[in-house]
Structure formats: C-alpha cells, structure tokens
C-alpha cells in the first residue's frame, strides 16, 4: 500500500479544507442559499473531472473559484427567467470585489469566532441554532421556550453585540 494519497484523496482533503470559503464565494454571487449549495455540488464535480490538470504548486482556492464562477454562470443561464438573478456585469463586479476583500472577510470570520466564544453558552447555542444549524423560528421557540418576539429580540441583540465585538477587535488590531 502506498503512503502517498491518491489524487481523489487529495481532492477530497482540499475540498474539505476549503468547502466553507468556496461556499461563501458562490453564495456571494447568487441570492439563494439552496442555489449556492447546488452550485457547490456542481463545482465539486467539475473539480473532480478536471483535477488531473491542477498544479499542486499553486494555491487550490483560486483555482477552485474559477470553476465555481463558471458553474454560477451556467446556473445563471439555466435560470435566466428568474427575477432574482444578478446581471452578468453585477456578477463580475461582485466576484472581483470579493477577491479583493477576501483577506478582510477571513479576518472578520476569525474575529467573529473569537467573539462567539465570549458569549454565554446559552447565547452561543441560540446563535448556533439559528445561523449554523439553520433551525426555524418555530423549532427554536419550542426548544428554548421563547415567544417569537423574545426570540427575535434576543437574536437582534446578539447580532448587535457580535457586530460591536468584531468592530472593536478590528479597531484594536488596527485592521479598520
């Protein structure tokens, strides 16, 4: 048995490592999360088909972004009658702007993780349930024994606290 991973194993490792940034890139170009998830799957398949052409001396993510961009364009062509699609000019502008601010977005995510750790365990669970696990309001109202009004008020307050924490950390680290 060989000690070096197969190309499929290498691709799986790279996709696993970069799945979240790749999804965020796609989701920045399409308005619906479900579409972004479908496009991520199509992108993964396209990367698998073309992985023999990948140069491992180069960063994986920019290479994957090109495939994702093409899959977004294909999706856009298939859904051209949808009123929620961006024009091609807007999509090009979003992709370009995103590539310029990607380091800042990654930094904000790092700070957001740190700020989440400062919340109480109950508040962390509330944020995680809503934004990571995507639980519905009804599920959360039942689970946390909260009224709809209290649930959304608490989530709004937590978003404000997290925004202030991230902004303060950016300022403290001189990243604003």
C-alpha atoms as a printed R data frame, in Angstrom:
    type eleno elety resid chain resno       x      y       z
1   ATOM     1    CA   UNK     A     1   0.000  0.000   0.000
2   ATOM     2    CA   UNK     A     2   1.345  3.417  -0.971
3   ATOM     3    CA   UNK     A     3   1.954  6.107   1.655
4   ATOM     4    CA   UNK     A     4   1.095  8.931  -0.734
5   ATOM     5    CA   UNK     A     5  -2.588  9.802  -1.058
6   ATOM     6    CA   UNK     A     6  -4.375  9.195  -4.341
7   ATOM     7    CA   UNK     A     7  -5.485 12.173  -6.377
8   ATOM     8    CA   UNK     A     8  -9.070 11.536  -5.272
9   ATOM     9    CA   UNK     A     9  -7.990 11.563  -1.632
10  ATOM    10    CA   UNK     A    10  -6.044 14.759  -2.219
11  ATOM    11    CA   UNK     A    11  -9.070 16.397  -3.851
12  ATOM    12    CA   UNK     A    12 -11.343 15.293  -1.008
13  ATOM    13    CA   UNK     A    13  -8.893 16.751   1.515
14  ATOM    14    CA   UNK     A    14  -8.666 20.035  -0.391
15  ATOM    15    CA   UNK     A    15 -12.442 20.284  -0.820
16  ATOM    16    CA   UNK     A    16 -12.997 19.530   2.841
17  ATOM    17    CA   UNK     A    17 -10.437 22.135   3.850
18  ATOM    18    CA   UNK     A    18 -11.820 24.824   1.514
19  ATOM    19    CA   UNK     A    19 -15.535 23.980   1.406
20  ATOM    20    CA   UNK     A    20 -16.683 26.901   3.559
21  ATOM    21    CA   UNK     A    21 -14.774 29.651   1.689
22  ATOM    22    CA   UNK     A    22 -15.851 28.108  -1.616
23  ATOM    23    CA   UNK     A    23 -19.481 28.104  -0.481
24  ATOM    24    CA   UNK     A    24 -19.216 31.721   0.727
25  ATOM    25    CA   UNK     A    25 -17.752 32.717  -2.640
26  ATOM    26    CA   UNK     A    26 -20.634 31.067  -4.511
27  ATOM    27    CA   UNK     A    27 -23.256 32.445  -2.127
28  ATOM    28    CA   UNK     A    28 -21.888 35.948  -2.686
29  ATOM    29    CA   UNK     A    29 -22.803 35.555  -6.371
30  ATOM    30    CA   UNK     A    30 -26.295 34.053  -6.113
31  ATOM    31    CA   UNK     A    31 -29.204 35.258  -3.977
32  ATOM    32    CA   UNK     A    32 -30.494 31.902  -2.696
33  ATOM    33    CA   UNK     A    33 -28.666 29.582  -0.315
34  ATOM    34    CA   UNK     A    34 -30.214 26.481  -1.869
35  ATOM    35    CA   UNK     A    35 -28.876 27.539  -5.280
36  ATOM    36    CA   UNK     A    36 -25.443 28.136  -3.761
37  ATOM    37    CA   UNK     A    37 -25.458 24.617  -2.264
38  ATOM    38    CA   UNK     A    38 -26.447 23.106  -5.624
39  ATOM    39    CA   UNK     A    39 -23.715 25.091  -7.382
40  ATOM    40    CA   UNK     A    40 -21.186 23.952  -4.770
41  ATOM    41    CA   UNK     A    41 -22.021 20.346  -5.627
42  ATOM    42    CA   UNK     A    42 -21.679 21.031  -9.349
43  ATOM    43    CA   UNK     A    43 -18.390 22.809  -8.699
44  ATOM    44    CA   UNK     A    44 -17.089 19.839  -6.697
45  ATOM    45    CA   UNK     A    45 -17.991 17.532  -9.560
46  ATOM    46    CA   UNK     A    46 -16.276 19.820 -12.099
47  ATOM    47    CA   UNK     A    47 -13.169 19.957  -9.901
48  ATOM    48    CA   UNK     A    48 -13.152 16.155  -9.706
49  ATOM    49    CA   UNK     A    49 -13.346 15.873 -13.502
50  ATOM    50    CA   UNK     A    50 -10.504 18.356 -14.042
51  ATOM    51    CA   UNK     A    51  -8.352 17.567 -11.019
52  ATOM    52    CA   UNK     A    52  -5.621 15.978 -13.178
53  ATOM    53    CA   UNK     A    53  -4.983 19.493 -14.546
54  ATOM    54    CA   UNK     A    54  -4.475 21.021 -11.095
55  ATOM    55    CA   UNK     A    55  -0.939 22.204 -10.338
56  ATOM    56    CA   UNK     A    56  -0.310 21.404  -6.646
57  ATOM    57    CA   UNK     A    57   2.437 24.034  -6.564
58  ATOM    58    CA   UNK     A    58  -0.295 26.680  -6.836
59  ATOM    59    CA   UNK     A    59  -2.973 27.573  -4.271
60  ATOM    60    CA   UNK     A    60  -6.099 25.443  -4.587
61  ATOM    61    CA   UNK     A    61  -8.746 28.004  -3.694
62  ATOM    62    CA   UNK     A    62  -8.191 30.497  -6.565
63  ATOM    63    CA   UNK     A    63  -8.228 27.555  -8.972
64  ATOM    64    CA   UNK     A    64 -11.484 26.302  -7.421
65  ATOM    65    CA   UNK     A    65 -13.005 29.803  -7.566
66  ATOM    66    CA   UNK     A    66 -12.657 29.801 -11.359
67  ATOM    67    CA   UNK     A    67 -14.664 26.575 -11.565
68  ATOM    68    CA   UNK     A    68 -17.231 27.958  -9.139
69  ATOM    69    CA   UNK     A    69 -17.566 31.137 -11.200
70  ATOM    70    CA   UNK     A    70 -18.213 29.067 -14.340
71  ATOM    71    CA   UNK     A    71 -20.799 26.964 -12.506
72  ATOM    72    CA   UNK     A    72 -22.523 30.155 -11.305
73  ATOM    73    CA   UNK     A    73 -22.642 31.356 -14.902
74  ATOM    74    CA   UNK     A    74 -24.119 28.013 -16.016
75  ATOM    75    CA   UNK     A    75 -26.702 28.249 -13.255
76  ATOM    76    CA   UNK     A    76 -27.478 31.806 -14.310
77  ATOM    77    CA   UNK     A    77 -28.031 30.698 -17.905
78  ATOM    78    CA   UNK     A    78 -30.350 27.880 -16.794
79  ATOM    79    CA   UNK     A    79 -32.322 30.240 -14.544
80  ATOM    80    CA   UNK     A    80 -32.335 33.251 -16.823
81  ATOM    81    CA   UNK     A    81 -36.069 33.845 -16.310
82  ATOM    82    CA   UNK     A    82 -35.709 34.278 -12.561
83  ATOM    83    CA   UNK     A    83 -36.080 37.917 -11.480
84  ATOM    84    CA   UNK     A    84 -33.599 37.362  -8.613
85  ATOM    85    CA   UNK     A    85 -30.540 36.830 -10.786
86  ATOM    86    CA   UNK     A    86 -27.809 39.413 -10.967
87  ATOM    87    CA   UNK     A    87 -26.861 40.757 -14.351
88  ATOM    88    CA   UNK     A    88 -23.555 39.493 -15.710
89  ATOM    89    CA   UNK     A    89 -21.941 42.891 -15.032
90  ATOM    90    CA   UNK     A    90 -23.064 42.821 -11.405
91  ATOM    91    CA   UNK     A    91 -21.875 39.229 -11.008
92  ATOM    92    CA   UNK     A    92 -18.452 40.126 -12.467
93  ATOM    93    CA   UNK     A    93 -18.221 43.123 -10.141
94  ATOM    94    CA   UNK     A    94 -19.173 41.027  -7.082
95  ATOM    95    CA   UNK     A    95 -16.629 38.338  -7.954
96  ATOM    96    CA   UNK     A    96 -13.916 40.933  -8.499
97  ATOM    97    CA   UNK     A    97 -14.692 42.856  -5.309
98  ATOM    98    CA   UNK     A    98 -14.870 39.661  -3.297
99  ATOM    99    CA   UNK     A    99 -11.422 38.570  -4.440
100 ATOM   100    CA   UNK     A   100 -10.045 41.945  -3.309
101 ATOM   101    CA   UNK     A   101 -11.612 41.817   0.147
102 ATOM   102    CA   UNK     A   102 -11.266 38.095   0.829
103 ATOM   103    CA   UNK     A   103  -8.431 38.530   3.364
104 ATOM   104    CA   UNK     A   104 -10.561 41.028   5.319
105 ATOM   105    CA   UNK     A   105 -13.551 38.667   5.201
106 ATOM   106    CA   UNK     A   106 -11.408 35.829   6.547
107 ATOM   107    CA   UNK     A   107 -10.125 38.116   9.303
108 ATOM   108    CA   UNK     A   108 -13.683 39.094  10.235
109 ATOM   109    CA   UNK     A   109 -14.650 35.416  10.436
110 ATOM   110    CA   UNK     A   110 -11.692 34.738  12.736
111 ATOM   111    CA   UNK     A   111 -12.743 37.628  14.981
112 ATOM   112    CA   UNK     A   112 -16.385 36.523  14.881
113 ATOM   113    CA   UNK     A   113 -15.339 33.081  16.142
114 ATOM   114    CA   UNK     A   114 -13.422 34.742  18.976
115 ATOM   115    CA   UNK     A   115 -16.413 36.966  19.807
116 ATOM   116    CA   UNK     A   116 -18.777 33.985  19.784
117 ATOM   117    CA   UNK     A   117 -16.598 32.372  22.435
118 ATOM   118    CA   UNK     A   118 -17.221 35.390  24.699
119 ATOM   119    CA   UNK     A   119 -20.987 34.781  24.736
120 ATOM   120    CA   UNK     A   120 -22.651 32.707  27.433
121 ATOM   121    CA   UNK     A   121 -23.168 29.047  26.496
122 ATOM   122    CA   UNK     A   122 -26.927 29.686  26.161
123 ATOM   123    CA   UNK     A   123 -26.365 32.647  23.831
124 ATOM   124    CA   UNK     A   124 -23.844 30.619  21.808
125 ATOM   125    CA   UNK     A   125 -26.437 27.872  21.460
126 ATOM   126    CA   UNK     A   126 -29.049 30.386  20.314
127 ATOM   127    CA   UNK     A   127 -26.739 31.857  17.642
128 ATOM   128    CA   UNK     A   128 -25.518 28.441  16.531
129 ATOM   129    CA   UNK     A   129 -29.044 27.061  16.294
130 ATOM   130    CA   UNK     A   130 -30.206 29.919  14.114
131 ATOM   131    CA   UNK     A   131 -27.203 30.649  11.893
132 ATOM   132    CA   UNK     A   132 -25.120 27.456  11.789
133 ATOM   133    CA   UNK     A   133 -27.821 24.820  12.106
134 ATOM   134    CA   UNK     A   134 -30.436 26.980  10.356
135 ATOM   135    CA   UNK     A   135 -33.215 25.956  12.710
136 ATOM   136    CA   UNK     A   136 -36.588 27.507  12.018
137 ATOM   137    CA   UNK     A   137 -38.080 30.063  14.378
138 ATOM   138    CA   UNK     A   138 -40.768 27.559  15.357
139 ATOM   139    CA   UNK     A   139 -38.178 24.911  16.293
140 ATOM   140    CA   UNK     A   140 -36.214 27.442  18.308
141 ATOM   141    CA   UNK     A   141 -39.298 28.839  20.075
142 ATOM   142    CA   UNK     A   142 -40.163 25.326  21.206
143 ATOM   143    CA   UNK     A   143 -36.608 24.326  22.087
144 ATOM   144    CA   UNK     A   144 -35.786 27.464  24.090
145 ATOM   145    CA   UNK     A   145 -39.324 28.093  25.430
146 ATOM   146    CA   UNK     A   146 -39.376 31.605  23.992
147 ATOM   147    CA   UNK     A   147 -42.082 33.645  22.318
148 ATOM   148    CA   UNK     A   148 -41.460 34.695  18.733
149 ATOM   149    CA   UNK     A   149 -40.967 38.299  19.828
150 ATOM   150    CA   UNK     A   150 -38.472 37.385  22.554
151 ATOM   151    CA   UNK     A   151 -36.579 35.029  20.241
152 ATOM   152    CA   UNK     A   152 -36.108 37.645  17.523
153 ATOM   153    CA   UNK     A   153 -35.337 40.386  20.056
154 ATOM   154    CA   UNK     A   154 -32.648 38.174  21.637
155 ATOM   155    CA   UNK     A   155 -31.173 37.310  18.230
156 ATOM   156    CA   UNK     A   156 -31.114 41.001  17.262
157 ATOM   157    CA   UNK     A   157 -29.323 41.892  20.498
158 ATOM   158    CA   UNK     A   158 -26.813 39.088  19.979
159 ATOM   159    CA   UNK     A   159 -26.127 40.213  16.397
160 ATOM   160    CA   UNK     A   160 -25.529 43.754  17.665
161 ATOM   161    CA   UNK     A   161 -23.176 42.509  20.403
162 ATOM   162    CA   UNK     A   162 -21.252 40.388  17.922
163 ATOM   163    CA   UNK     A   163 -21.029 43.253  15.436
164 ATOM   164    CA   UNK     A   164 -19.734 45.603  18.132
165 ATOM   165    CA   UNK     A   165 -17.241 42.985  19.340
166 ATOM   166    CA   UNK     A   166 -15.878 42.360  15.830
167 ATOM   167    CA   UNK     A   167 -15.688 46.115  15.112
168 ATOM   168    CA   UNK     A   168 -13.875 46.721  18.406
169 ATOM   169    CA   UNK     A   169 -11.396 43.899  17.689
170 ATOM   170    CA   UNK     A   170 -10.755 45.211  14.183
171 ATOM   171    CA   UNK     A   171 -10.040 48.644  15.650
172 ATOM   172    CA   UNK     A   172  -7.840 47.202  18.426
173 ATOM   173    CA   UNK     A   173  -5.801 45.204  15.914
174 ATOM   174    CA   UNK     A   174  -5.542 48.189  13.589
175 ATOM   175    CA   UNK     A   175  -7.459 46.450  10.815
176 ATOM   176    CA   UNK     A   176 -10.130 49.091  10.203
